[in-house]
JSON list of C-alpha atoms in Angstrom, two decimals:
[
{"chain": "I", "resi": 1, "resn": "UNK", "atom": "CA", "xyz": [0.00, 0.00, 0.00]},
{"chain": "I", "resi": 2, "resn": "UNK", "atom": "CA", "xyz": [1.23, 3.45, -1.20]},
{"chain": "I", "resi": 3, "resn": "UNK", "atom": "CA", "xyz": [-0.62, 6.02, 0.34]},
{"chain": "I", "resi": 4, "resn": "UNK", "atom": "CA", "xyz": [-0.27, 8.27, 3.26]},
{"chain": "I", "resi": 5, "resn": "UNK", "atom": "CA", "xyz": [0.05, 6.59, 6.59]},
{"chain": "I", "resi": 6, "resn": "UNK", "atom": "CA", "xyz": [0.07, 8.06, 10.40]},
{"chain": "I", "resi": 7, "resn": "UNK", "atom": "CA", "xyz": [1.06, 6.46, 13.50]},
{"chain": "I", "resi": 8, "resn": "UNK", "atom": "CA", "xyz": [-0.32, 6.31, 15.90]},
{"chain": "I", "resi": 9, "resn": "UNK", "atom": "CA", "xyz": [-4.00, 5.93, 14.92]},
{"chain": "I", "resi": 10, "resn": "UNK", "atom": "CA", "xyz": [-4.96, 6.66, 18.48]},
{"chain": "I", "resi": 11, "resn": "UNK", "atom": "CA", "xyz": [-3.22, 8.80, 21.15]},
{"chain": "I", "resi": 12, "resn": "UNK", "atom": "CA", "xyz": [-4.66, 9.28, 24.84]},
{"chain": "I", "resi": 13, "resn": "UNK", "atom": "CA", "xyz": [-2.62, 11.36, 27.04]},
{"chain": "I", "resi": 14, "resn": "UNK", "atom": "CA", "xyz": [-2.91, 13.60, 30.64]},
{"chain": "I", "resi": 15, "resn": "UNK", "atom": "CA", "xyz": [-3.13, 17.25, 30.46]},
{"chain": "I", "resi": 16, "resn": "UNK", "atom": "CA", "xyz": [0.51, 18.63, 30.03]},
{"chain": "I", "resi": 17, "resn": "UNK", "atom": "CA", "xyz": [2.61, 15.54, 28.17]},
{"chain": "I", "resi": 18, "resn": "UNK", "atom": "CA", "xyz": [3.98, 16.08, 25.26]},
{"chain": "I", "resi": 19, "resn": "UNK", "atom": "CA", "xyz": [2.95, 14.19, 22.09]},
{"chain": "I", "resi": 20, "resn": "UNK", "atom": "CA", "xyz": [4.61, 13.41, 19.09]},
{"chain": "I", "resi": 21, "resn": "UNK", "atom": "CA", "xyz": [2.80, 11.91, 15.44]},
{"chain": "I", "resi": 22, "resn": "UNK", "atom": "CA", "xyz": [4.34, 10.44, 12.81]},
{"chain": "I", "resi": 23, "resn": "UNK", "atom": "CA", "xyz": [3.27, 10.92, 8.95]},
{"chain": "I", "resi": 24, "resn": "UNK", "atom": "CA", "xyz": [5.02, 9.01, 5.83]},
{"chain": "I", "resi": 25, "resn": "UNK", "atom": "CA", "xyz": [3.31, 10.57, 2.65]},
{"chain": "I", "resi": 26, "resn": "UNK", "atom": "CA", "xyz": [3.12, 8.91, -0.84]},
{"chain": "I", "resi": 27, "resn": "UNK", "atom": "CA", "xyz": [6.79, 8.41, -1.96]},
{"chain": "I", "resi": 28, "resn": "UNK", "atom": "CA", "xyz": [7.57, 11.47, -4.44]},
{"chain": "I", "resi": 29, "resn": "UNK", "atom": "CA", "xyz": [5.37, 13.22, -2.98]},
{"chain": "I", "resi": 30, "resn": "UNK", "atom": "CA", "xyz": [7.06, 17.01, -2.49]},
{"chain": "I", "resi": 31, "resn": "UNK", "atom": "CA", "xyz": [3.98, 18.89, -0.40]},
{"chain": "I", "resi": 32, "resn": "UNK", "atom": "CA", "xyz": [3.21, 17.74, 2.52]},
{"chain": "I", "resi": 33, "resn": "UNK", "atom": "CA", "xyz": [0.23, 18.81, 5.13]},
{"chain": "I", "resi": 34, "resn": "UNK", "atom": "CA", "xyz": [-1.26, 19.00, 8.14]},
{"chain": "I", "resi": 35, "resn": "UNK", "atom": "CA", "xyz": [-4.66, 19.96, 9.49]},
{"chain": "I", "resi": 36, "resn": "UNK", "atom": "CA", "xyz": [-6.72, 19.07, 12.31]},
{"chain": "I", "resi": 37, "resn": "UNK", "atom": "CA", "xyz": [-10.50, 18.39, 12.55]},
{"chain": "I", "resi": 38, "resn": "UNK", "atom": "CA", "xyz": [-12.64, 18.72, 15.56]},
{"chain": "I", "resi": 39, "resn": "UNK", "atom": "CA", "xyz": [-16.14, 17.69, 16.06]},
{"chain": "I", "resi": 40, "resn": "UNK", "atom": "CA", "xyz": [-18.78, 18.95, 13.65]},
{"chain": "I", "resi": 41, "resn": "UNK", "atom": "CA", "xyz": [-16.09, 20.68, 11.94]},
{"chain": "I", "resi": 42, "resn": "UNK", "atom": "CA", "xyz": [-13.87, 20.17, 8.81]},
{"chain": "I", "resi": 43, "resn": "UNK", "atom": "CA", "xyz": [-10.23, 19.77, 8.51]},
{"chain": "I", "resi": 44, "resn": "UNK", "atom": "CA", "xyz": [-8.45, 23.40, 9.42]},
{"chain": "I", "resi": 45, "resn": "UNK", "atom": "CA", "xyz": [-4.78, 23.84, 8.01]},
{"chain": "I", "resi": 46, "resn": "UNK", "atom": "CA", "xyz": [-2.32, 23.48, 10.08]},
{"chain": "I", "resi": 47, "resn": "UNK", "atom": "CA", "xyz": [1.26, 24.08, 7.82]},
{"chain": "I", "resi": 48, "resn": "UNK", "atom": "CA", "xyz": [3.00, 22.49, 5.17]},
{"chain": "I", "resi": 49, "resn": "UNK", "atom": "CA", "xyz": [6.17, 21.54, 3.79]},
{"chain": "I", "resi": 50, "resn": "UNK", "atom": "CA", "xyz": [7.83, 21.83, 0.50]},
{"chain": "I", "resi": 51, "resn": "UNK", "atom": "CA", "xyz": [10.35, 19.24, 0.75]},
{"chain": "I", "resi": 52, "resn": "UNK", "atom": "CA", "xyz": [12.48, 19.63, 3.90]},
{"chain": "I", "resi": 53, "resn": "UNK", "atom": "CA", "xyz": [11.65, 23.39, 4.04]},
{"chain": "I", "resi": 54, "resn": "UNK", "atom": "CA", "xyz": [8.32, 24.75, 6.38]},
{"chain": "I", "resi": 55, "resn": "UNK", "atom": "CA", "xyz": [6.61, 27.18, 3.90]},
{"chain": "I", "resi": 56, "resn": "UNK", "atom": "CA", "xyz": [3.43, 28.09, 5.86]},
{"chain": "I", "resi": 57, "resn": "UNK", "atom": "CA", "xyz": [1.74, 28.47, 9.27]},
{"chain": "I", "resi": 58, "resn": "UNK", "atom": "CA", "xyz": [-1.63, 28.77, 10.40]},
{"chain": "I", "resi": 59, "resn": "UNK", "atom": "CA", "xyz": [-2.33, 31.17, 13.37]},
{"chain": "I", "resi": 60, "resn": "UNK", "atom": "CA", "xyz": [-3.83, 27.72, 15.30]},
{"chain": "I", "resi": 61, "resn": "UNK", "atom": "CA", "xyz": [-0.20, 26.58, 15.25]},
{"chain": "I", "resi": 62, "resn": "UNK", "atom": "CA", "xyz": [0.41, 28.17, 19.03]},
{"chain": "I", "resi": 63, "resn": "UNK", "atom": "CA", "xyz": [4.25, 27.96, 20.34]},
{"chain": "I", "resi": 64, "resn": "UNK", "atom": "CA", "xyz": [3.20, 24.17, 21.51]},
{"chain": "I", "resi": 65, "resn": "UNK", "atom": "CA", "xyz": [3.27, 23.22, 18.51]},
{"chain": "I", "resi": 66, "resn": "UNK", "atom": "CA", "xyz": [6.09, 22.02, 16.43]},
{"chain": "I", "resi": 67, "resn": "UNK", "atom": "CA", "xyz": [6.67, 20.30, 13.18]},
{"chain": "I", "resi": 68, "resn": "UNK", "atom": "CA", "xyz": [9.23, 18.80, 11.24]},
{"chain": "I", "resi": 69, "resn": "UNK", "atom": "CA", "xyz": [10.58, 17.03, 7.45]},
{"chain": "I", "resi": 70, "resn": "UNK", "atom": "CA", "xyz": [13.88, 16.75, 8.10]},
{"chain": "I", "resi": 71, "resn": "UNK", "atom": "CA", "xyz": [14.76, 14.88, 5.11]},
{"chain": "I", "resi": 72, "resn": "UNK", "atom": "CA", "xyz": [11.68, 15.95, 2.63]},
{"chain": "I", "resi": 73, "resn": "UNK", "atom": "CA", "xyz": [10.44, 12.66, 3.44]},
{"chain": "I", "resi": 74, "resn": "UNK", "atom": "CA", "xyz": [8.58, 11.58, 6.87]},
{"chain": "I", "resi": 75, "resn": "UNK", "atom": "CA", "xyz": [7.25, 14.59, 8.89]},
{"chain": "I", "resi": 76, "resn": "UNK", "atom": "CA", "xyz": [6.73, 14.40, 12.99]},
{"chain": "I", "resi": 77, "resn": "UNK", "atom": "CA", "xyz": [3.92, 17.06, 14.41]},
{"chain": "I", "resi": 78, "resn": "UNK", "atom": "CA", "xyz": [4.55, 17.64, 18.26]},
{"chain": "I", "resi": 79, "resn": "UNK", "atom": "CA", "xyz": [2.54, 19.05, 20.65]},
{"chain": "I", "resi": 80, "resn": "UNK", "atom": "CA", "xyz": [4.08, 19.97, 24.13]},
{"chain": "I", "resi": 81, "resn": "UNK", "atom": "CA", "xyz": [2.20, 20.86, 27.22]},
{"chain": "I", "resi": 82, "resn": "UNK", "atom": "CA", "xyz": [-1.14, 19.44, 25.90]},
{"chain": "I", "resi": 83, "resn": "UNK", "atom": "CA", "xyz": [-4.26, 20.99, 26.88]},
{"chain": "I", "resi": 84, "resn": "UNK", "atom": "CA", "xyz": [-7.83, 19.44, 26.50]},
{"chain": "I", "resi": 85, "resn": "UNK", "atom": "CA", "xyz": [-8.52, 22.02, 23.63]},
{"chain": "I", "resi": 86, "resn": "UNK", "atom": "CA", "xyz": [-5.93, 19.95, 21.60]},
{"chain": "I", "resi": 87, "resn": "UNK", "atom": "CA", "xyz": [-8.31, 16.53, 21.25]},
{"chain": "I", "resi": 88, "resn": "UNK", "atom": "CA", "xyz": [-9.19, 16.18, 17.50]},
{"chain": "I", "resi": 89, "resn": "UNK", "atom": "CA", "xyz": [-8.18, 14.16, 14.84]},
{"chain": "I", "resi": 90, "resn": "UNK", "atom": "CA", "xyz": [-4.73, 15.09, 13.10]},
{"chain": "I", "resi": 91, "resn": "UNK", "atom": "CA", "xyz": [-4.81, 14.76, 9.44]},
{"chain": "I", "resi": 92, "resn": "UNK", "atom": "CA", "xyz": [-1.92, 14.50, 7.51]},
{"chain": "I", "resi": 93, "resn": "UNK", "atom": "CA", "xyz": [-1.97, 14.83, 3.58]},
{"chain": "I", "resi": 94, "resn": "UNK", "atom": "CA", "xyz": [0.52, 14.89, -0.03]},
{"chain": "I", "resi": 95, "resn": "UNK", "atom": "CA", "xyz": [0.71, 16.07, -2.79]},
{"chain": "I", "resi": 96, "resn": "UNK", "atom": "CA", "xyz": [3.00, 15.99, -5.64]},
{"chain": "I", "resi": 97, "resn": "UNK", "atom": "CA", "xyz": [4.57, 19.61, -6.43]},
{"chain": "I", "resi": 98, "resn": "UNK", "atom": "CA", "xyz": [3.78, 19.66, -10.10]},
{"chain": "I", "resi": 99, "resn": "UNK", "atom": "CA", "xyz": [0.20, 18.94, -9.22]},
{"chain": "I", "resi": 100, "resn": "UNK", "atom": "CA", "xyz": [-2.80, 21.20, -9.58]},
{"chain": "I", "resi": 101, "resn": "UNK", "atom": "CA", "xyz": [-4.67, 18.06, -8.12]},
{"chain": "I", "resi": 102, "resn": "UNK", "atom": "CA", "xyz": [-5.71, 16.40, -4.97]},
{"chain": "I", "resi": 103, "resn": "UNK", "atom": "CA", "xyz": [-4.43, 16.32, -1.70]},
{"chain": "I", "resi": 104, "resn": "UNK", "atom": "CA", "xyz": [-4.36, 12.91, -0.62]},
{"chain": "I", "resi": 105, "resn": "UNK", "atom": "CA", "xyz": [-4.80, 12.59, 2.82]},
{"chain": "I", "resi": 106, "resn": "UNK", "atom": "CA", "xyz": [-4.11, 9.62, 5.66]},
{"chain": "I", "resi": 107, "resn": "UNK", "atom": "CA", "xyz": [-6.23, 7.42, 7.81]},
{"chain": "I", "resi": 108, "resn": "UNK", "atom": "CA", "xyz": [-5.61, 10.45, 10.85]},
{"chain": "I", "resi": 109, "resn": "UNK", "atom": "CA", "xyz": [-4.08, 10.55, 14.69]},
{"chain": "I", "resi": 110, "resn": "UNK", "atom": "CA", "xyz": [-7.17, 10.62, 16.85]},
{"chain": "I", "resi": 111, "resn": "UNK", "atom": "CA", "xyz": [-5.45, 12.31, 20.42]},
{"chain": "I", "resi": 112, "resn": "UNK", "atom": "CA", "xyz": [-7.75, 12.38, 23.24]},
{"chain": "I", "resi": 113, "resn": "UNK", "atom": "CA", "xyz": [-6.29, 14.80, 26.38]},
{"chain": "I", "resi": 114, "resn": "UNK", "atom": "CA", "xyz": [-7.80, 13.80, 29.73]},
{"chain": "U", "resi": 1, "resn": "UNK", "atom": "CA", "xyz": [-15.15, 33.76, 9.18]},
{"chain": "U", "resi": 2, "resn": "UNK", "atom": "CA", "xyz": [-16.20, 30.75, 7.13]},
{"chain": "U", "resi": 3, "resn": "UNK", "atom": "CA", "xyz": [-15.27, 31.01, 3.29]},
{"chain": "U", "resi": 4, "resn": "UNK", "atom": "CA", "xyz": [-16.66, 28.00, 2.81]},
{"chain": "U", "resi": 5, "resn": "UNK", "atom": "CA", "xyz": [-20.24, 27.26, 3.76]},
{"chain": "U", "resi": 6, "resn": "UNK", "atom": "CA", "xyz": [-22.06, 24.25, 3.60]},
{"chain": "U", "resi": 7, "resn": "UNK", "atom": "CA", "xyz": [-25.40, 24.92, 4.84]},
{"chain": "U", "resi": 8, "resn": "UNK", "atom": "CA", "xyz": [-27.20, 21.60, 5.07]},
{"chain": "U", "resi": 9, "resn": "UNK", "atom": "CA", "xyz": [-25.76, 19.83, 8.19]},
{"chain": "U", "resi": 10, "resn": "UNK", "atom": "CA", "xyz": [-27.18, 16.16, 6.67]},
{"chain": "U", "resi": 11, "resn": "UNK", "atom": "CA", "xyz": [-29.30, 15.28, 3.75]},
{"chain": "U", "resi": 12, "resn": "UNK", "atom": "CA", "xyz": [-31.29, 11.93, 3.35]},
{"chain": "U", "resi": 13, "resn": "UNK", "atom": "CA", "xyz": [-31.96, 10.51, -0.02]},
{"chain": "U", "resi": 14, "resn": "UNK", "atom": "CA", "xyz": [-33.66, 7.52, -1.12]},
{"chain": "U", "resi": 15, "resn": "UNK", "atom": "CA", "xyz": [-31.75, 4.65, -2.85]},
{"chain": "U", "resi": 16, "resn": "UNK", "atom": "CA", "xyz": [-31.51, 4.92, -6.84]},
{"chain": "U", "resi": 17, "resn": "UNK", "atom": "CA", "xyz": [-32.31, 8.81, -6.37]},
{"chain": "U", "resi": 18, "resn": "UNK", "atom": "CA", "xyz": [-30.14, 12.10, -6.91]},
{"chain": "U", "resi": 19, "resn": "UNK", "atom": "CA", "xyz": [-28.16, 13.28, -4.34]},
{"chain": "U", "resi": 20, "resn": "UNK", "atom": "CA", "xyz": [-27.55, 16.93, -4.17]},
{"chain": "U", "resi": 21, "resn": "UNK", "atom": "CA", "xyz": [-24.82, 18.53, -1.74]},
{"chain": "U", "resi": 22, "resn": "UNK", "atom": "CA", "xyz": [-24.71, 22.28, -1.82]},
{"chain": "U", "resi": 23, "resn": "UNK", "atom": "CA", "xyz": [-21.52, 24.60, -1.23]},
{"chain": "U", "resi": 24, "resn": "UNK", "atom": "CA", "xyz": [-20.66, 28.62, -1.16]},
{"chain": "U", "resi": 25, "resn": "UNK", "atom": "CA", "xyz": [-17.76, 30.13, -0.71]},
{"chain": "U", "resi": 26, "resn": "UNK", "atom": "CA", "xyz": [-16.93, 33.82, -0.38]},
{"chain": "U", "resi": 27, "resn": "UNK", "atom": "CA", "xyz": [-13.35, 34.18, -1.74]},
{"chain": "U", "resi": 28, "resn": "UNK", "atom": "CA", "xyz": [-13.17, 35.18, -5.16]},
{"chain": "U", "resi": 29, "resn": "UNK", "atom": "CA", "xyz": [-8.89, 34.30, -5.35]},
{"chain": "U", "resi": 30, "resn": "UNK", "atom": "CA", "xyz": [-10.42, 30.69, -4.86]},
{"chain": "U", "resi": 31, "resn": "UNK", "atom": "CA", "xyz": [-10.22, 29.14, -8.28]},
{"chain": "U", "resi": 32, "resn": "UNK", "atom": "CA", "xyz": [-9.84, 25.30, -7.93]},
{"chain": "U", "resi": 33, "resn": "UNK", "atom": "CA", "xyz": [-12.67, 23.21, -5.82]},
{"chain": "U", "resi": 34, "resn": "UNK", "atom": "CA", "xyz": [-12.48, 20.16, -4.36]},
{"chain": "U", "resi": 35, "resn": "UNK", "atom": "CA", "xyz": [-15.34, 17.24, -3.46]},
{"chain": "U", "resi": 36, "resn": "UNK", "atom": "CA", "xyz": [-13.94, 14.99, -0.72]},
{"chain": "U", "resi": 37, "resn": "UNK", "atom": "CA", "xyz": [-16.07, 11.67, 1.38]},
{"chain": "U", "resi": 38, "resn": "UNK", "atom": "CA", "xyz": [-15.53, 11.09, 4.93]},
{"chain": "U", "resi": 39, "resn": "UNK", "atom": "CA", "xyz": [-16.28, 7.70, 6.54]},
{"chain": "U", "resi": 40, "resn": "UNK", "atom": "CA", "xyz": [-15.63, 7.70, 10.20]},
{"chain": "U", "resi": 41, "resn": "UNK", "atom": "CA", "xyz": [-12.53, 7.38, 11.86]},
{"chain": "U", "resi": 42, "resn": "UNK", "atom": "CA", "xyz": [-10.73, 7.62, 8.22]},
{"chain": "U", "resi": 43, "resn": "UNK", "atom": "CA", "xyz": [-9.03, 10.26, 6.41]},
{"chain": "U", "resi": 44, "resn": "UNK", "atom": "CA", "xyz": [-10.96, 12.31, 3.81]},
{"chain": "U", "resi": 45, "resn": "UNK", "atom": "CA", "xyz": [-10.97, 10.38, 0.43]},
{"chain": "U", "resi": 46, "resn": "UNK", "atom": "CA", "xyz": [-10.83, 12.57, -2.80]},
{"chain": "U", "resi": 47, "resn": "UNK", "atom": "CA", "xyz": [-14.25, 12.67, -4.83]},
{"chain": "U", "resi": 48, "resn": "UNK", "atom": "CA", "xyz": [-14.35, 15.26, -8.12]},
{"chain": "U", "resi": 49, "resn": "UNK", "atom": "CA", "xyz": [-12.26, 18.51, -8.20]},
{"chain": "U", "resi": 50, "resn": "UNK", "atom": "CA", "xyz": [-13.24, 21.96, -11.07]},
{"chain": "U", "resi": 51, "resn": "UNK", "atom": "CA", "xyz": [-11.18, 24.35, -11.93]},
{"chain": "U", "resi": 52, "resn": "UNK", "atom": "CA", "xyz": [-12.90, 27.57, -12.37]},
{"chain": "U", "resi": 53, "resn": "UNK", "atom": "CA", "xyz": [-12.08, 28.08, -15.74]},
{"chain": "U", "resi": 54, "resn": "UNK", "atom": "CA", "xyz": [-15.17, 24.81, -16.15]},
{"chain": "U", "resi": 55, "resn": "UNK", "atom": "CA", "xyz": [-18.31, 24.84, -15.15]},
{"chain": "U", "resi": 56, "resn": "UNK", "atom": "CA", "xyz": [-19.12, 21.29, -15.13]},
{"chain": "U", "resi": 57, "resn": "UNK", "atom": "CA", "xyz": [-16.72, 18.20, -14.65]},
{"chain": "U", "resi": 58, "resn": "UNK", "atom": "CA", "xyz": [-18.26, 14.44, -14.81]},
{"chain": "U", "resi": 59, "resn": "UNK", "atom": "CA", "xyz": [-16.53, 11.34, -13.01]},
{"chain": "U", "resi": 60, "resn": "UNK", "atom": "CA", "xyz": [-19.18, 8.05, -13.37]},
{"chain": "U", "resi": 61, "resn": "UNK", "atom": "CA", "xyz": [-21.99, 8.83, -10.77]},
{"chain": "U", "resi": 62, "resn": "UNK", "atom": "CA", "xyz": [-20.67, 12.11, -9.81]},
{"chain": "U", "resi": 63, "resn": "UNK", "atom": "CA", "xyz": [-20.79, 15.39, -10.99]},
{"chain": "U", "resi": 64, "resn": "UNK", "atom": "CA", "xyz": [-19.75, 19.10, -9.88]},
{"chain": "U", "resi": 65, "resn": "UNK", "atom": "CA", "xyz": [-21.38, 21.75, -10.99]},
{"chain": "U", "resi": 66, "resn": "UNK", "atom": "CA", "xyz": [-19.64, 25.24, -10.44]},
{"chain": "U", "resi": 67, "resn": "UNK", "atom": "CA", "xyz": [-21.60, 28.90, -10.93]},
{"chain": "U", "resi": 68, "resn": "UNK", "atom": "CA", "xyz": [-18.80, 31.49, -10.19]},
{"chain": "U", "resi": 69, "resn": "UNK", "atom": "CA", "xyz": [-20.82, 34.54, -10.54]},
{"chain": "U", "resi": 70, "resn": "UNK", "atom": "CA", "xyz": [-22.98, 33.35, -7.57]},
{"chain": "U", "resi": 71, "resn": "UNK", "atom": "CA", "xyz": [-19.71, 31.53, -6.18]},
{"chain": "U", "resi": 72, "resn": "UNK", "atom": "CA", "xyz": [-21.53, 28.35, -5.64]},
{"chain": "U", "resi": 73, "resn": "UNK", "atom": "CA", "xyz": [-21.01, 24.55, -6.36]},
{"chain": "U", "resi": 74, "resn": "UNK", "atom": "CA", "xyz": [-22.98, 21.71, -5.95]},
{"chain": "U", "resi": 75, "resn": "UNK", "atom": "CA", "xyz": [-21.83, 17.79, -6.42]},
{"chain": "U", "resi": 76, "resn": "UNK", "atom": "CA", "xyz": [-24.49, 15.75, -8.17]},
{"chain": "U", "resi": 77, "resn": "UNK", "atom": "CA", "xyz": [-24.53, 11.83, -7.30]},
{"chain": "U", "resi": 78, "resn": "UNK", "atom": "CA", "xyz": [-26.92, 9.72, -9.67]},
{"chain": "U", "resi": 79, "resn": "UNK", "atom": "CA", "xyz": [-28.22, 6.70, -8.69]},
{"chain": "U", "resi": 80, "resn": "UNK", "atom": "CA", "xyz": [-27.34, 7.57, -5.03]},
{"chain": "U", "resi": 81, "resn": "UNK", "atom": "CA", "xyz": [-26.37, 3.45, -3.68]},
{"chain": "U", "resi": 82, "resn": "UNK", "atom": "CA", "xyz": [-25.99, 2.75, 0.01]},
{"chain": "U", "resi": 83, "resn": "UNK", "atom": "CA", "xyz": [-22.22, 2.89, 0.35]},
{"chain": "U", "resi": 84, "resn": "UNK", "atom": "CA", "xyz": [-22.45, 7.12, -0.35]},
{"chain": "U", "resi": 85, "resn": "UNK", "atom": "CA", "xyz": [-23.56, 7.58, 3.45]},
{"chain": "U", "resi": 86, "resn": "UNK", "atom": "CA", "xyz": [-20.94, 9.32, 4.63]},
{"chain": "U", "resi": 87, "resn": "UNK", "atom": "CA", "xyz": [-19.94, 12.73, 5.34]},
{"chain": "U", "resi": 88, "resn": "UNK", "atom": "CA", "xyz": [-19.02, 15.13, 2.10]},
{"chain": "U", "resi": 89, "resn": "UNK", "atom": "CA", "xyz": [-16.53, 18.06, 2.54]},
{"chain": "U", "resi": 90, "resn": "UNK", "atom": "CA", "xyz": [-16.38, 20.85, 0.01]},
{"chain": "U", "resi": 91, "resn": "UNK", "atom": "CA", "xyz": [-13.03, 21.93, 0.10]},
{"chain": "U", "resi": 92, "resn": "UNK", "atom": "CA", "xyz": [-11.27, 25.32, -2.03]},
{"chain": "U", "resi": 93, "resn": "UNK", "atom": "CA", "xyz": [-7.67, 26.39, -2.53]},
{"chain": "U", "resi": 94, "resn": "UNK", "atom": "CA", "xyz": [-6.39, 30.11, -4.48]},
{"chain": "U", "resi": 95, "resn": "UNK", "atom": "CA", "xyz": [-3.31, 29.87, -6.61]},
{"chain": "U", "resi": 96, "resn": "UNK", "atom": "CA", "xyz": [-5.05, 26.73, -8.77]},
{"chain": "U", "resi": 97, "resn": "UNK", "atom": "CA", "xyz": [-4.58, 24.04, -6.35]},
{"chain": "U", "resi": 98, "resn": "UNK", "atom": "CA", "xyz": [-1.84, 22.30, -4.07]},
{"chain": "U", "resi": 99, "resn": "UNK", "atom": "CA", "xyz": [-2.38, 25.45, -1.82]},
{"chain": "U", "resi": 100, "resn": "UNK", "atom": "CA", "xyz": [-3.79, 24.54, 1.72]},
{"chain": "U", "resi": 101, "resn": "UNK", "atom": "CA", "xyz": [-7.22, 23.69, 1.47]},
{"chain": "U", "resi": 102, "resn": "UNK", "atom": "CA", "xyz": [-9.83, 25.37, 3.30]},
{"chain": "U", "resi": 103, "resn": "UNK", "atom": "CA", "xyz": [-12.79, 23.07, 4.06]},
{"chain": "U", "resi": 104, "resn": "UNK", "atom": "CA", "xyz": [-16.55, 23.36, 4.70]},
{"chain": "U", "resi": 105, "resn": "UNK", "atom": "CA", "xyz": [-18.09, 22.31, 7.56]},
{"chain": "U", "resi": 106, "resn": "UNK", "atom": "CA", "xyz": [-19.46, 18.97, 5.65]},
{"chain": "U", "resi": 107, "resn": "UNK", "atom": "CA", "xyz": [-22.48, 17.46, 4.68]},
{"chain": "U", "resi": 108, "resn": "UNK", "atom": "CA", "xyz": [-23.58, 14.22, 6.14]},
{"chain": "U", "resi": 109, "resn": "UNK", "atom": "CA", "xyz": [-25.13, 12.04, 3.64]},
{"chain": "U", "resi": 110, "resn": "UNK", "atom": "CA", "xyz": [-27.65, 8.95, 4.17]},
{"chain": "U", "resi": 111, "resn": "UNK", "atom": "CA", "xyz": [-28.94, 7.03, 1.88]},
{"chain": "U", "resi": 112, "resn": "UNK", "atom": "CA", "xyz": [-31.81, 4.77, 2.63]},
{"chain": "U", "resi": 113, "resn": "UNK", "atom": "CA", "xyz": [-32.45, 1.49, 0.68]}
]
């Protein structure tokens, strides 16, 4: 199977651990996303990658947040001092740079904060 | 501020009939739209997408329909079969496509045999 996977699939923590996700897009794949979707809601943009480098940040992306490509490939999202406002689902999605197509996006991180 | 509205929280249609999902958005830089299904606890699968230089694109059972000068869409599924139930997400980026998307609030779909 090709397409975008995210690990974990489910993520429960305690108010104020830090939590780190994983996303492998489709191989080739230059753009890579992030957005989160809470209940009733759609997905919200989060940032993206162009290769290795971080081209854009939404204004949800508070100082807790961090994300990473380090090698245009994989990308980690981590969230530090999580608060219960951070449960949603944590979508991660490719695209190919040439593109004017789809985003293709994984099966999602669900994180729950007790 | 929601630039893209879809106003009909849930829909029911009857098996073999047309669905019809309705979407604004308020942006005029938008220029490439996006159709996407959502079972749950799954990622959003890719549908139909327009460019706004068409007003119609076709894929099988699915359709979307795009009026710019009333910056409206709509996504047309004919027959409508059981395994559509699910929720549908109108998505729209500027800069035609592979911009980050900005989504609607989605449409859940059900459609009884």
């Amino acid at each position: 199977d090709t397409g975008v996977s995210q690990d974990p699939r489910h993520k429960i923590t305690k108010r104020g651990q830090n939590v780190t996700f994983r996303c492998d897009p489709i191989s080739e794949h230059n753009r890579l996303y992030w957005y989160r979707q809470t209940l009733g809601q759609g997905p919200e943009f989060l940032t993206y990658f162009q290769n290795e480098a971080q081209l854009e940040k939404s204004r949800l992306l508070s100082d807790r947040f961090s994300a990473e490509r380090p090698k245009g490939s994989f990308s980690t999202l981590e969230i530090q001092r999580t608060e219960q406002g951070d449960s949603a689902m944590y979508l991660c999605a490719s695209s190919p740079e040439e593109s004017t197509d789809t985003q293709y996006f994984g099966p999602g991180t669900r994180l729950t904060v007790l | 501020d929601q630039q893209v509205k879809q106003n009909s929280p849930s829909l029911s249609v009857q098996e073999g009939r047309i669905s019809i999902l309705n979407c604004d958005y308020t942006n005029s830089m938008f220029d490439y739209f996006l159709w996407y299904k959502k079972y749950p606890a799954e990622g959003p699968t890719f549908l139909i997408s327009i460019s706004s230089i068409k007003d119609k694109n076709e894929d099988g059972r699915f359709t979307v329909f795009l009026n710019k000068s009333a910056k409206h869409l709509s996504l047309h599924i004919v027959p409508s079969q059981p395994g559509d139930s699910a929720v549908y997400f109108c998505a729209a980026s500027g800069y035609s496509g592979n911009t980050p998307l900005v989504f609607g609030k989605g449409t859940r779909l059900s459609v009884i045999a």
